[in-house]
PDB file of C-alpha atoms in Angstrom:
ATOM      1  CA  MET A   4     -15.652 -24.163  -6.755  1.00  0.00           C
ATOM      2  CA  LYS A   5     -17.377 -20.822  -8.297  1.00  0.00           C
ATOM      3  CA  SER A   6     -15.960 -18.941 -11.093  1.00  0.00           C
ATOM      4  CA  LYS A   7     -14.928 -15.697  -9.860  1.00  0.00           C
ATOM      5  CA  ALA A   8     -14.902 -12.216 -11.298  1.00  0.00           C
ATOM      6  CA  ILE A   9     -11.895 -10.931 -11.996  1.00  0.00           C
ATOM      7  CA  VAL A  10     -10.626  -7.330 -10.752  1.00  0.00           C
ATOM      8  CA  LEU A  11      -7.428  -6.012 -12.056  1.00  0.00           C
ATOM      9  CA  CYS A  12      -6.133  -2.725 -10.252  1.00  0.00           C
ATOM     10  CA  GLY A  13      -3.410  -0.276 -10.652  1.00  0.00           C
ATOM     11  CA  ILE A  14      -0.974   0.474  -7.589  1.00  0.00           C
ATOM     12  CA  ALA A  15      -0.456   3.260  -5.450  1.00  0.00           C
ATOM     13  CA  ALA A  16       1.415   3.911  -2.330  1.00  0.00           C
ATOM     14  CA  ALA A  17      -0.103   3.040   0.881  1.00  0.00           C
ATOM     15  CA  GLY A  18      -0.079   3.185   4.660  1.00  0.00           C
ATOM     16  CA  VAL A  19      -0.946   0.208   6.757  1.00  0.00           C
ATOM     17  CA  LEU A  20      -4.850  -0.744   6.459  1.00  0.00           C
ATOM     18  CA  SER A  21      -6.325  -1.270   9.745  1.00  0.00           C
ATOM     19  CA  VAL A  22      -7.604  -4.897  11.141  1.00  0.00           C
ATOM     20  CA  SER A  23     -11.029  -6.097  11.738  1.00  0.00           C
ATOM     21  CA  ALA A  24     -12.317  -7.645  15.255  1.00  0.00           C
ATOM     22  CA  GLY A  25     -12.384 -10.820  14.198  1.00  0.00           C
ATOM     23  CA  ILE A  26     -13.832 -14.417  12.559  1.00  0.00           C
ATOM     24  CA  GLU A  27     -16.076 -15.778  15.153  1.00  0.00           C
ATOM     25  CA  ARG A  28     -16.680 -19.700  14.926  1.00  0.00           C
ATOM     26  CA  ARG A  29     -19.647 -21.966  16.555  1.00  0.00           C
ATOM     27  CA  GLU A  30     -19.517 -25.292  16.170  1.00  0.00           C
ATOM     28  CA  PHE A  31     -23.059 -26.794  14.248  1.00  0.00           C
ATOM     29  CA  LYS A  32     -24.425 -30.357  14.667  1.00  0.00           C
ATOM     30  CA  GLY A  33     -27.422 -29.270  12.818  1.00  0.00           C
ATOM     31  CA  GLY A  34     -31.144 -28.839  13.316  1.00  0.00           C
ATOM     32  CA  SER A  35     -32.843 -25.583  14.806  1.00  0.00           C
ATOM     33  CA  THR A  36     -30.225 -23.253  15.660  1.00  0.00           C
ATOM     34  CA  ASP A  37     -30.177 -19.759  17.018  1.00  0.00           C
ATOM     35  CA  ILE A  38     -28.750 -17.009  14.956  1.00  0.00           C
ATOM     36  CA  PRO A  39     -27.258 -14.023  17.322  1.00  0.00           C
ATOM     37  CA  ALA A  40     -29.063 -10.456  16.250  1.00  0.00           C
ATOM     38  CA  GLU A  41     -25.093  -9.202  15.987  1.00  0.00           C
ATOM     39  CA  TRP A  42     -24.404 -11.658  13.040  1.00  0.00           C
ATOM     40  CA  LYS A  43     -26.593  -9.248  10.744  1.00  0.00           C
ATOM     41  CA  GLY A  44     -25.006  -7.573   7.789  1.00  0.00           C
ATOM     42  CA  ARG A  45     -21.797 -10.294   8.169  1.00  0.00           C
ATOM     43  CA  SER A  46     -20.939 -13.722   6.098  1.00  0.00           C
ATOM     44  CA  VAL A  47     -22.098 -16.577   8.066  1.00  0.00           C
ATOM     45  CA  ARG A  48     -21.056 -19.811   6.352  1.00  0.00           C
ATOM     46  CA  LEU A  49     -21.593 -23.120   7.164  1.00  0.00           C
ATOM     47  CA  GLU A  50     -17.738 -25.161   6.846  1.00  0.00           C
ATOM     48  CA  GLN A  51     -16.435 -28.082   6.889  1.00  0.00           C
ATOM     49  CA  ARG A  52     -13.428 -30.182   5.366  1.00  0.00           C
ATOM     50  CA  ILE A  53     -14.833 -32.969   3.720  1.00  0.00           C
ATOM     51  CA  ALA A  54     -13.609 -35.479   1.278  1.00  0.00           C
ATOM     52  CA  PHE A  55     -15.415 -38.048  -1.782  1.00  0.00           C
ATOM     53  CA  CYS A  56     -18.848 -36.305  -0.944  1.00  0.00           C
ATOM     54  CA  GLU A  57     -20.915 -32.680  -1.445  1.00  0.00           C
ATOM     55  CA  LEU A  58     -23.214 -31.261   1.131  1.00  0.00           C
ATOM     56  CA  ASP A  59     -26.556 -29.425   0.345  1.00  0.00           C
ATOM     57  CA  ALA A  60     -27.760 -27.021   2.874  1.00  0.00           C
ATOM     58  CA  THR A  61     -30.658 -25.505   3.369  1.00  0.00           C
ATOM     59  CA  VAL A  62     -31.964 -22.787   5.978  1.00  0.00           C
ATOM     60  CA  ASN A  63     -35.384 -22.512   7.170  1.00  0.00           C
ATOM     61  CA  GLY A  64     -36.875 -24.720   4.246  1.00  0.00           C
ATOM     62  CA  LYS A  65     -34.709 -23.055   1.299  1.00  0.00           C
ATOM     63  CA  ALA A  66     -32.079 -24.368  -0.535  1.00  0.00           C
ATOM     64  CA  ALA A  67     -28.715 -22.052   0.307  1.00  0.00           C
ATOM     65  CA  GLY A  68     -26.513 -24.082  -1.431  1.00  0.00           C
ATOM     66  CA  THR A  69     -23.764 -27.248  -2.415  1.00  0.00           C
ATOM     67  CA  ALA A  70     -20.350 -27.395  -0.318  1.00  0.00           C
ATOM     68  CA  TYR A  71     -17.877 -28.877  -2.547  1.00  0.00           C
ATOM     69  CA  ALA A  72     -14.180 -30.823  -1.212  1.00  0.00           C
ATOM     70  CA  PRO A  73     -12.162 -30.369   0.216  1.00  0.00           C
ATOM     71  CA  ASP A  74     -12.381 -26.898   1.727  1.00  0.00           C
ATOM     72  CA  ALA A  75     -16.724 -27.368   1.629  1.00  0.00           C
ATOM     73  CA  THR A  76     -18.435 -23.996   2.266  1.00  0.00           C
ATOM     74  CA  VAL A  77     -21.857 -22.540   1.937  1.00  0.00           C
ATOM     75  CA  GLU A  78     -23.034 -18.420   2.419  1.00  0.00           C
ATOM     76  CA  LEU A  79     -26.436 -19.227   4.654  1.00  0.00           C
ATOM     77  CA  ALA A  80     -26.104 -15.372   5.328  1.00  0.00           C
ATOM     78  CA  PRO A  81     -29.429 -14.416   2.973  1.00  0.00           C
ATOM     79  CA  PHE A  82     -31.405 -17.073   4.219  1.00  0.00           C
ATOM     80  CA  LEU A  83     -31.382 -16.746   7.862  1.00  0.00           C
ATOM     81  CA  LYS A  84     -33.388 -14.669  10.591  1.00  0.00           C
ATOM     82  CA  PHE A  85     -30.827 -12.828  12.952  1.00  0.00           C
ATOM     83  CA  GLY A  86     -32.050 -12.901  16.472  1.00  0.00           C
ATOM     84  CA  ALA A  87     -34.265 -15.780  16.098  1.00  0.00           C
ATOM     85  CA  ALA A  88     -33.776 -19.920  15.912  1.00  0.00           C
ATOM     86  CA  ASN A  89     -33.130 -21.122  12.044  1.00  0.00           C
ATOM     87  CA  ASP A  90     -33.691 -24.658  10.770  1.00  0.00           C
ATOM     88  CA  ILE A  91     -30.765 -25.430   9.360  1.00  0.00           C
ATOM     89  CA  ALA A  92     -30.310 -28.885   7.724  1.00  0.00           C
ATOM     90  CA  VAL A  93     -27.437 -30.635   5.898  1.00  0.00           C
ATOM     91  CA  SER A  94     -27.473 -33.634   3.734  1.00  0.00           C
ATOM     92  CA  GLU A  95     -24.742 -35.158   2.611  1.00  0.00           C
ATOM     93  CA  ARG A  96     -24.080 -36.989  -1.359  1.00  0.00           C
ATOM     94  CA  VAL A  97     -21.911 -39.316  -1.551  1.00  0.00           C
ATOM     95  CA  ALA A  98     -19.482 -38.587  -4.872  1.00  0.00           C
ATOM     96  CA  ALA A  99     -19.991 -41.813  -6.266  1.00  0.00           C
ATOM     97  CA  ASP A 100     -18.562 -40.769  -9.339  1.00  0.00           C
ATOM     98  CA  TYR A 101     -15.309 -40.598  -8.042  1.00  0.00           C
ATOM     99  CA  PHE A 102     -12.795 -43.600  -7.979  1.00  0.00           C
ATOM    100  CA  GLY A 103      -9.190 -43.015  -6.276  1.00  0.00           C
ATOM    101  CA  ARG A 104      -6.124 -44.481  -7.150  1.00  0.00           C
ATOM    102  CA  GLY A 105      -6.874 -48.295  -5.500  1.00  0.00           C
ATOM    103  CA  ASP A 106      -9.473 -46.503  -2.908  1.00  0.00           C
ATOM    104  CA  GLY A 107     -12.391 -47.004  -4.505  1.00  0.00           C
ATOM    105  CA  PRO A 108     -15.375 -44.251  -4.050  1.00  0.00           C
ATOM    106  CA  PHE A 109     -15.514 -43.346  -0.219  1.00  0.00           C
ATOM    107  CA  GLY A 110     -12.513 -42.507   0.581  1.00  0.00           C
ATOM    108  CA  ASN A 111      -9.253 -43.990   2.595  1.00  0.00           C
ATOM    109  CA  LYS A 112      -9.089 -47.252   4.578  1.00  0.00           C
ATOM    110  CA  ASP A 113     -11.593 -45.884   7.682  1.00  0.00           C
ATOM    111  CA  ASN A 114     -14.016 -44.192   4.705  1.00  0.00           C
ATOM    112  CA  ARG A 115     -14.102 -40.748   6.124  1.00  0.00           C
ATOM    113  CA  ARG A 116     -16.020 -38.255   4.532  1.00  0.00           C
ATOM    114  CA  ARG A 117     -17.136 -35.746   6.815  1.00  0.00           C
ATOM    115  CA  LEU A 118     -13.212 -34.351   8.605  1.00  0.00           C
ATOM    116  CA  GLY A 119     -12.854 -32.497  11.439  1.00  0.00           C
ATOM    117  CA  LYS A 120     -16.131 -30.372  12.961  1.00  0.00           C
ATOM    118  CA  MET A 121     -19.270 -28.600  11.183  1.00  0.00           C
ATOM    119  CA  GLU A 122     -19.002 -24.590  12.152  1.00  0.00           C
ATOM    120  CA  LEU A 123     -21.078 -21.849  11.376  1.00  0.00           C
ATOM    121  CA  VAL A 124     -18.551 -18.854  10.750  1.00  0.00           C
ATOM    122  CA  ALA A 125     -19.439 -15.438  10.962  1.00  0.00           C
ATOM    123  CA  ARG A 126     -17.205 -12.794   9.217  1.00  0.00           C
ATOM    124  CA  THR A 127     -17.477  -9.504   8.134  1.00  0.00           C
ATOM    125  CA  ALA A 128     -19.572  -9.022   4.942  1.00  0.00           C
ATOM    126  CA  ALA A 129     -16.507  -8.870   2.700  1.00  0.00           C
ATOM    127  CA  TYR A 130     -13.229 -10.529   3.689  1.00  0.00           C
ATOM    128  CA  VAL A 131     -10.177 -12.326   2.209  1.00  0.00           C
ATOM    129  CA  ASP A 132     -10.385 -15.544   1.730  1.00  0.00           C
ATOM    130  CA  ASP A 133      -7.087 -16.372   0.457  1.00  0.00           C
ATOM    131  CA  PHE A 134      -4.268 -14.843  -1.469  1.00  0.00           C
ATOM    132  CA  PHE A 135      -1.241 -16.189  -3.623  1.00  0.00           C
ATOM    133  CA  ALA A 136       2.017 -14.550  -4.261  1.00  0.00           C
ATOM    134  CA  ARG A 137       3.406 -15.156  -7.724  1.00  0.00           C
ATOM    135  CA  PRO A 138       7.054 -13.300  -8.273  1.00  0.00           C
ATOM    136  CA  SER A 139       8.796 -12.892 -11.266  1.00  0.00           C
ATOM    137  CA  TRP A 140      12.540 -13.122 -11.562  1.00  0.00           C
ATOM    138  CA  ARG A 141      12.472 -11.819 -15.125  1.00  0.00           C
ATOM    139  CA  GLU A 142       9.973  -9.401 -15.174  1.00  0.00           C
ATOM    140  CA  LYS A 143      11.535  -7.735 -11.547  1.00  0.00           C
ATOM    141  CA  LYS A 144       7.648  -7.638 -10.123  1.00  0.00           C
ATOM    142  CA  LEU A 145       5.712  -9.374  -7.257  1.00  0.00           C
ATOM    143  CA  THR A 146       1.759 -10.284  -8.476  1.00  0.00           C
ATOM    144  CA  VAL A 147      -0.701 -11.079  -5.658  1.00  0.00           C
ATOM    145  CA  ASP A 148      -4.038 -12.434  -6.178  1.00  0.00           C
ATOM    146  CA  VAL A 149      -6.283 -11.778  -3.518  1.00  0.00           C
ATOM    147  CA  GLU A 150      -9.665 -13.239  -3.737  1.00  0.00           C
ATOM    148  CA  ILE A 151     -12.136 -11.683  -1.615  1.00  0.00           C
ATOM    149  CA  GLU A 152     -15.982 -12.860  -0.744  1.00  0.00           C
ATOM    150  CA  SER A 153     -18.426  -9.898  -1.071  1.00  0.00           C
ATOM    151  CA  LEU A 154     -21.967 -10.341   0.077  1.00  0.00           C
ATOM    152  CA  ALA A 155     -22.738  -7.187  -1.976  1.00  0.00           C
ATOM    153  CA  SER A 156     -21.639  -4.751  -4.399  1.00  0.00           C
ATOM    154  CA  CYS A 157     -19.016  -2.720  -2.461  1.00  0.00           C
ATOM    155  CA  LYS A 158     -15.939  -0.149  -3.075  1.00  0.00           C
ATOM    156  CA  GLY A 159     -12.537  -1.764  -1.507  1.00  0.00           C
ATOM    157  CA  GLU A 160      -9.183  -1.376  -1.155  1.00  0.00           C
ATOM    158  CA  VAL A 161      -6.698  -3.918  -1.177  1.00  0.00           C
ATOM    159  CA  GLU A 162      -3.262  -3.754   0.782  1.00  0.00           C
ATOM    160  CA  VAL A 163       0.040  -6.069   0.529  1.00  0.00           C
ATOM    161  CA  VAL A 164       2.837  -5.194   2.169  1.00  0.00           C
ATOM    162  CA  VAL A 165       6.417  -7.395   2.311  1.00  0.00           C
ATOM    163  CA  SER A 166       8.754  -7.848   5.208  1.00  0.00           C
ATOM    164  CA  ASP A 167      11.989 -10.056   5.523  1.00  0.00           C
ATOM    165  CA  GLU A 168       9.854 -11.177   9.053  1.00  0.00           C
ATOM    166  CA  PRO A 169       6.070 -11.911  10.442  1.00  0.00           C
ATOM    167  CA  ASN A 170       5.222  -7.643  11.293  1.00  0.00           C
ATOM    168  CA  GLY A 171       8.519  -6.416  10.593  1.00  0.00           C
ATOM    169  CA  PRO A 172       8.910  -3.067   8.707  1.00  0.00           C
ATOM    170  CA  ALA A 173       7.681  -3.146   4.490  1.00  0.00           C
ATOM    171  CA  VAL A 174      10.500  -4.332   2.056  1.00  0.00           C
ATOM    172  CA  VAL A 175       7.832  -3.293  -0.788  1.00  0.00           C
ATOM    173  CA  LYS A 176       4.271  -2.584  -0.688  1.00  0.00           C
ATOM    174  CA  GLY A 177       1.321  -1.823  -3.017  1.00  0.00           C
ATOM    175  CA  SER A 178      -2.117  -1.320  -2.930  1.00  0.00           C
ATOM    176  CA  ALA A 179      -5.421  -1.573  -5.273  1.00  0.00           C
ATOM    177  CA  LYS A 180      -8.355   0.254  -5.154  1.00  0.00           C
ATOM    178  CA  CYS A 181     -11.460  -1.867  -6.401  1.00  0.00           C
ATOM    179  CA  ALA A 182     -15.430  -2.443  -7.286  1.00  0.00           C
ATOM    180  CA  LEU A 183     -15.956  -5.563  -5.975  1.00  0.00           C
ATOM    181  CA  GLU A 184     -18.833  -7.634  -6.818  1.00  0.00           C
ATOM    182  CA  LYS A 185     -21.332  -9.402  -5.351  1.00  0.00           C
ATOM    183  CA  GLY A 186     -20.398 -13.380  -4.717  1.00  0.00           C
ATOM    184  CA  SER A 187     -16.592 -14.322  -5.720  1.00  0.00           C
ATOM    185  CA  ASN A 188     -14.488 -11.413  -6.726  1.00  0.00           C
ATOM    186  CA  VAL A 189      -9.967 -11.839  -7.344  1.00  0.00           C
ATOM    187  CA  VAL A 190      -8.037  -8.569  -7.294  1.00  0.00           C
ATOM    188  CA  THR A 191      -4.919  -8.824  -8.511  1.00  0.00           C
ATOM    189  CA  VAL A 192      -2.038  -6.056  -7.071  1.00  0.00           C
ATOM    190  CA  GLU A 193       1.464  -5.879  -8.901  1.00  0.00           C
ATOM    191  CA  ILE A 194       4.205  -4.699  -7.194  1.00  0.00           C
ATOM    192  CA  PRO A 195       7.488  -3.727  -9.065  1.00  0.00           C
ATOM    193  CA  TRP A 196      10.599  -4.972  -7.241  1.00  0.00           C
ATOM    194  CA  ALA A 197      13.784  -4.276  -8.857  1.00  0.00           C
ATOM    195  CA  ASN A 198      16.603  -5.898  -6.309  1.00  0.00           C
ATOM    196  CA  PRO A 199      14.678  -8.706  -4.714  1.00  0.00           C
ATOM    197  CA  ILE A 200      16.458 -11.555  -3.200  1.00  0.00           C
ATOM    198  CA  PRO A 201      15.861 -14.530  -5.057  1.00  0.00           C
ATOM    199  CA  TRP A 202      15.113 -17.940  -3.312  1.00  0.00           C
ATOM    200  CA  GLU A 203      17.416 -20.379  -4.005  1.00  0.00           C
ATOM    201  CA  PRO A 204      17.567 -24.468  -2.900  1.00  0.00           C
ATOM    202  CA  VAL A 205      20.319 -23.513  -0.718  1.00  0.00           C
ATOM    203  CA  ALA A 206      20.355 -24.294   2.835  1.00  0.00           C
ATOM    204  CA  HIS A 207      18.439 -21.199   5.010  1.00  0.00           C
ATOM    205  CA  ALA A 208      17.118 -19.988   1.936  1.00  0.00           C
ATOM    206  CA  LYS A 209      16.071 -16.458   1.511  1.00  0.00           C
ATOM    207  CA  THR A 210      12.134 -15.946   2.517  1.00  0.00           C
ATOM    208  CA  TYR A 211       9.749 -13.061   2.842  1.00  0.00           C
ATOM    209  CA  ASP A 212       6.405 -12.271   4.610  1.00  0.00           C
ATOM    210  CA  CYS A 213       3.505 -11.195   2.823  1.00  0.00           C
ATOM    211  CA  ARG A 214       0.710  -9.653   4.340  1.00  0.00           C
ATOM    212  CA  VAL A 215      -2.762  -8.850   2.493  1.00  0.00           C
ATOM    213  CA  THR A 216      -5.657  -6.751   3.822  1.00  0.00           C
ATOM    214  CA  LEU A 217      -8.773  -5.463   2.988  1.00  0.00           C
ATOM    215  CA  VAL A 218     -11.152  -2.149   3.553  1.00  0.00           C
ATOM    216  CA  ALA A 219     -14.765  -2.401   1.688  1.00  0.00           C
ATOM    217  CA  ASP A 220     -16.773   0.917   2.161  1.00  0.00           C
ATOM    218  CA  GLY A 221     -14.485   2.244   4.657  1.00  0.00           C
ATOM    219  CA  LYS A 222     -14.497  -0.603   7.178  1.00  0.00           C
ATOM    220  CA  PRO A 223     -11.746  -3.051   7.530  1.00  0.00           C
ATOM    221  CA  CYS A 224     -12.829  -6.673   7.030  1.00  0.00           C
ATOM    222  CA  ASP A 225     -11.717  -9.891   8.001  1.00  0.00           C
ATOM    223  CA  SER A 226      -9.444 -12.310   6.539  1.00  0.00           C
ATOM    224  CA  ASN A 227      -8.202 -16.002   6.061  1.00  0.00           C
ATOM    225  CA  ARG A 228      -5.326 -15.852   5.573  1.00  0.00           C
ATOM    226  CA  PRO A 229      -3.626 -12.409   7.149  1.00  0.00           C
ATOM    227  CA  ARG A 230      -0.243 -13.196   6.543  1.00  0.00           C
ATOM    228  CA  ALA A 231       1.982 -16.599   3.979  1.00  0.00           C
ATOM    229  CA  LEU A 232       5.615 -17.282   3.406  1.00  0.00           C
ATOM    230  CA  PHE A 233       7.352 -17.508  -0.155  1.00  0.00           C
ATOM    231  CA  GLY A 234      10.588 -17.265  -1.845  1.00  0.00           C
ATOM    232  CA  PHE A 235      10.877 -14.946  -4.695  1.00  0.00           C
ATOM    233  CA  ARG A 236      11.842 -17.532  -7.579  1.00  0.00           C
ATOM    234  CA  GLU A 237      10.572 -18.411 -11.196  1.00  0.00           C
ATOM    235  CA  ILE A 238      10.971 -21.543 -13.021  1.00  0.00           C
ATOM    236  CA  TRP A 239      10.955 -21.306 -16.741  1.00  0.00           C
ATOM    237  CA  ARG A 240      11.903 -24.318 -19.233  1.00  0.00           C
ATOM    238  CA  GLU A 241      14.282 -23.104 -22.506  1.00  0.00           C
ATOM    239  CA  GLY A 242      14.502 -26.426 -24.924  1.00  0.00           C
ATOM    240  CA  LYS A 243      15.610 -29.747 -22.136  1.00  0.00           C
ATOM    241  CA  ASP A 244      17.246 -27.013 -19.470  1.00  0.00           C
ATOM    242  CA  ILE A 245      15.393 -25.776 -16.531  1.00  0.00           C
ATOM    243  CA  TYR A 246      15.868 -22.653 -15.399  1.00  0.00           C
ATOM    244  CA  LEU A 247      15.699 -20.942 -12.119  1.00  0.00           C
ATOM    245  CA  ASN A 248      16.101 -17.182 -11.797  1.00  0.00           C
ATOM    246  CA  GLY A 249      18.029 -16.853 -14.376  1.00  0.00           C
ATOM    247  CA  HIS A 250      20.074 -19.805 -14.070  1.00  0.00           C
ATOM    248  CA  ILE A 251      20.441 -23.417 -14.809  1.00  0.00           C
ATOM    249  CA  GLN A 252      19.164 -25.458 -11.776  1.00  0.00           C
ATOM    250  CA  ARG A 253      19.480 -29.194 -11.003  1.00  0.00           C
ATOM    251  CA  PHE A 254      17.741 -31.057  -8.866  1.00  0.00           C
ATOM    252  CA  ARG A 255      17.858 -34.129  -6.976  1.00  0.00           C
ATOM    253  CA  ASN A 256      14.997 -35.725  -4.913  1.00  0.00           C
ATOM    254  CA  PHE A 257      14.919 -37.346  -1.852  1.00  0.00           C
ATOM    255  CA  TRP A 258      11.751 -39.440  -0.044  1.00  0.00           C
ATOM    256  CA  PHE A 259      10.024 -37.206   2.492  1.00  0.00           C
ATOM    257  CA  GLN A 260      10.371 -39.509   5.316  1.00  0.00           C
ATOM    258  CA  GLY A 261      14.322 -39.396   5.310  1.00  0.00           C
ATOM    259  CA  LEU A 262      13.660 -35.488   6.142  1.00  0.00           C
ATOM    260  CA  PRO A 263      16.964 -35.059   9.224  1.00  0.00           C
ATOM    261  CA  LYS A 264      15.858 -32.777  12.091  1.00  0.00           C
ATOM    262  CA  ASP A 265      17.233 -29.661  10.814  1.00  0.00           C
ATOM    263  CA  PRO A 266      15.918 -29.885   7.092  1.00  0.00           C
ATOM    264  CA  ASN A 267      18.875 -27.704   6.309  1.00  0.00           C
ATOM    265  CA  ASP A 268      21.591 -30.551   6.527  1.00  0.00           C
ATOM    266  CA  VAL A 269      19.598 -32.456   3.396  1.00  0.00           C
ATOM    267  CA  HIS A 270      22.219 -29.995   1.709  1.00  0.00           C
ATOM    268  CA  LYS A 271      24.928 -31.832   3.073  1.00  0.00           C
ATOM    269  CA  TYR A 272      24.090 -34.578   1.087  1.00  0.00           C
ATOM    270  CA  GLY A 273      23.765 -33.360  -2.074  1.00  0.00           C
ATOM    271  CA  PHE A 274      19.691 -33.279  -2.402  1.00  0.00           C
ATOM    272  CA  ASN A 275      17.298 -30.068  -2.663  1.00  0.00           C
ATOM    273  CA  VAL A 276      14.010 -31.556  -3.485  1.00  0.00           C
ATOM    274  CA  SER A 277      11.431 -33.628  -1.343  1.00  0.00           C
ATOM    275  CA  TYR A 278       9.739 -36.003  -2.874  1.00  0.00           C
ATOM    276  CA  GLU A 279       6.034 -36.650  -1.793  1.00  0.00           C
ATOM    277  CA  ALA A 280       4.128 -36.991  -4.892  1.00  0.00           C
ATOM    278  CA  HIS A 281       2.380 -40.148  -2.721  1.00  0.00           C
ATOM    279  CA  LYS A 282       0.331 -38.025  -1.222  1.00  0.00           C
ATOM    280  CA  HIS A 283      -2.241 -38.205  -3.788  1.00  0.00           C
ATOM    281  CA  TRP A 284      -4.815 -36.958  -0.731  1.00  0.00           C
ATOM    282  CA  ALA A 285      -2.485 -34.208  -0.480  1.00  0.00           C
ATOM    283  CA  TYR A 286      -4.891 -31.871   1.524  1.00  0.00           C
ATOM    284  CA  TRP A 287      -5.302 -34.136   4.397  1.00  0.00           C
ATOM    285  CA  PHE A 288      -1.282 -34.602   4.710  1.00  0.00           C
ATOM    286  CA  GLU A 289       0.163 -31.210   4.017  1.00  0.00           C
ATOM    287  CA  LYS A 290       0.773 -28.770   6.826  1.00  0.00           C
ATOM    288  CA  GLU A 291       1.614 -25.121   6.196  1.00  0.00           C
ATOM    289  CA  GLY A 292       4.243 -25.344   8.947  1.00  0.00           C
ATOM    290  CA  ASP A 293       5.830 -28.093   7.571  1.00  0.00           C
ATOM    291  CA  MET A 294       5.664 -26.622   4.170  1.00  0.00           C
ATOM    292  CA  GLU A 295       7.285 -23.161   5.525  1.00  0.00           C
ATOM    293  CA  ALA A 296      10.018 -25.403   6.805  1.00  0.00           C
ATOM    294  CA  ARG A 297      10.876 -26.968   3.710  1.00  0.00           C
ATOM    295  CA  SER A 298      10.919 -23.224   1.712  1.00  0.00           C
ATOM    296  CA  LYS A 299      13.396 -21.790   4.491  1.00  0.00           C
ATOM    297  CA  ALA A 300      15.924 -24.378   4.252  1.00  0.00           C
ATOM    298  CA  GLY A 301      15.636 -24.054   0.557  1.00  0.00           C
ATOM    299  CA  ILE A 302      14.121 -27.325  -0.193  1.00  0.00           C
ATOM    300  CA  ALA A 303      11.922 -27.562  -3.386  1.00  0.00           C
ATOM    301  CA  VAL A 304       8.474 -29.860  -3.050  1.00  0.00           C
ATOM    302  CA  PHE A 305       7.121 -32.548  -5.443  1.00  0.00           C
ATOM    303  CA  THR A 306       3.610 -33.364  -4.121  1.00  0.00           C
ATOM    304  CA  GLY A 307       0.348 -34.930  -5.269  1.00  0.00           C
ATOM    305  CA  MET A 308      -2.059 -32.402  -6.041  1.00  0.00           C
ATOM    306  CA  PRO A 309      -5.206 -33.139  -4.518  1.00  0.00           C
ATOM    307  CA  SER A 310      -7.153 -35.428  -7.180  1.00  0.00           C
ATOM    308  CA  ILE A 311      -9.211 -34.233 -10.111  1.00  0.00           C
ATOM    309  CA  TYR A 312     -12.270 -34.589  -9.074  1.00  0.00           C
ATOM    310  CA  PHE A 313     -12.026 -31.732  -6.059  1.00  0.00           C
ATOM    311  CA  VAL A 314     -12.095 -29.174  -9.004  1.00  0.00           C
ATOM    312  CA  HIS A 315     -14.593 -30.894 -11.350  1.00  0.00           C
ATOM    313  CA  ASP A 316     -17.062 -28.090 -10.429  1.00  0.00           C
ATOM    314  CA  ALA A 317     -14.879 -25.201 -11.973  1.00  0.00           C
ATOM    315  CA  ILE A 318     -13.738 -27.495 -14.920  1.00  0.00           C
ATOM    316  CA  ARG A 319     -17.164 -27.798 -16.157  1.00  0.00           C
ATOM    317  CA  ASN A 320     -18.525 -24.751 -15.446  1.00  0.00           C
ATOM    318  CA  ASN A 321     -15.430 -22.300 -15.745  1.00  0.00           C
TER     319      ASN A 321
END
């Protein structure tokens, strides 16, 4: 993980920005590979999900970078010859300094380290890598942190649109103009929101859909996460009491294997939290669709984060 430049941007009224042509993915098995001429000027990354190891990538004999778990990624574009064959080599380095909870240093029981296929992924020169919506019930606002990768410095505009349903009419929206730096950026958009419907741990809880788009130097950009679901909620502690959206909240856990066919039925038995903390390899097991289903059913989730190993570079250097 790399440190990121933080760009705080103002808010402006916005229309819906245009969408790019899309991301191209090609399976990569190593060795000499033809890189399309039309990929010139685009981000081209080597990507693969990995565990308990690191990947060193070289392009035409030059070191391109190191990919870290879990979602390994290395930018190759500055080293590639477009419209020609390129020698791309990837070497695996086992992270021998990591010891999991009873699993040893080499992964789970079948010792998997390389998960899924390795790919070359072409995107626009600047693109949205991810975003995270942070509601504040006390401050009556929505803050959206947008992570952007860029091959070069450029001018950008980020737009955030929130609706009741995917692709529905906007409930609130905002945008931010910013100067992107070469490399990793975080653009923060703050949207005042006077009367949101809060998420509560009840059946058929209220959720919103959030869409983020980016335009860089006047051109629409790709996005790894065009949309995401979220609930407008804020949890905090006062003394020994846990507050949710301005009121004291009690939580009662159940073991996630006991989830009924209709997750909303959990509340009939007095439960409102799915206990999933045994998943210490959380990034292997969690499925975004499952998390969305729990959110829509008003179920909070208590789960294990991936081991501290997977953010070791950020802790050491950021």
